[in-house]
Amino acid sequence: MVTASSSESIHNRIAMLRAERGISRRELAEALGVHYQTVGYLERGEYAPSLHLALSLAAYFEVPVEVIFSLEPFPRLGS
């Protein structure tokens, strides 16, 4: 995993996707084969995922990787 610098922030919707599906961090981590704290670090933007992990997340949620990750902040819901 790579530490994300402020100029290279990766924005994500992992927490939103987890909440929509009623999945805990621990459940997601087990499905992906990572430590549950890794999911927290990713959700908070403290770490940028590897390409493998990003693609694994997309496959798990059955969405394109662009639905989960972006270089720009996602618009707020209801905006």
Short mmCIF file of C-alpha atoms in Angstrom, two decimals, residues 31-64:
data_model
loop_
_atom_site.label_atom_id
_atom_site.label_comp_id
_atom_site.label_asym_id
_atom_site.label_seq_id
_atom_site.Cartn_x
_atom_site.Cartn_y
_atom_site.Cartn_z
CA ALA A 31 -13.54 -10.86 1.38
CA LEU A 32 -10.55 -8.95 -0.02
CA GLY A 33 -7.89 -10.73 2.02
CA VAL A 34 -6.67 -7.59 3.82
CA HIS A 35 -6.65 -6.43 7.46
CA TYR A 36 -9.82 -4.62 8.53
CA GLN A 37 -7.75 -1.54 9.44
CA THR A 38 -6.64 -1.35 5.80
CA VAL A 39 -10.27 -0.76 4.82
CA GLY A 40 -10.44 2.11 7.32
CA TYR A 41 -7.22 3.65 6.00
CA LEU A 42 -8.57 3.45 2.46
CA GLU A 43 -11.95 4.94 3.40
CA ARG A 44 -10.29 7.89 5.13
CA GLY A 45 -7.93 8.46 2.20
CA GLU A 46 -4.86 7.79 4.33
CA TYR A 47 -3.60 5.21 1.85
CA ALA A 48 -3.96 4.85 -1.90
CA PRO A 49 -4.87 1.30 -2.92
CA SER A 50 -2.68 -0.83 -5.13
CA LEU A 51 -4.09 -1.44 -8.60
CA HIS A 52 -4.83 -5.02 -7.58
CA LEU A 53 -6.77 -3.91 -4.49
CA ALA A 54 -8.68 -1.22 -6.42
CA LEU A 55 -9.73 -3.76 -9.05
CA SER A 56 -10.61 -6.30 -6.35
CA LEU A 57 -12.87 -3.74 -4.66
CA ALA A 58 -14.57 -2.98 -7.98
CA ALA A 59 -15.11 -6.68 -8.63
CA TYR A 60 -16.44 -7.22 -5.10
CA PHE A 61 -18.98 -4.40 -5.43
CA GLU A 62 -19.65 -5.30 -9.09
CA VAL A 63 -19.11 -1.75 -10.32
CA PRO A 64 -16.50 -0.07 -12.55
#
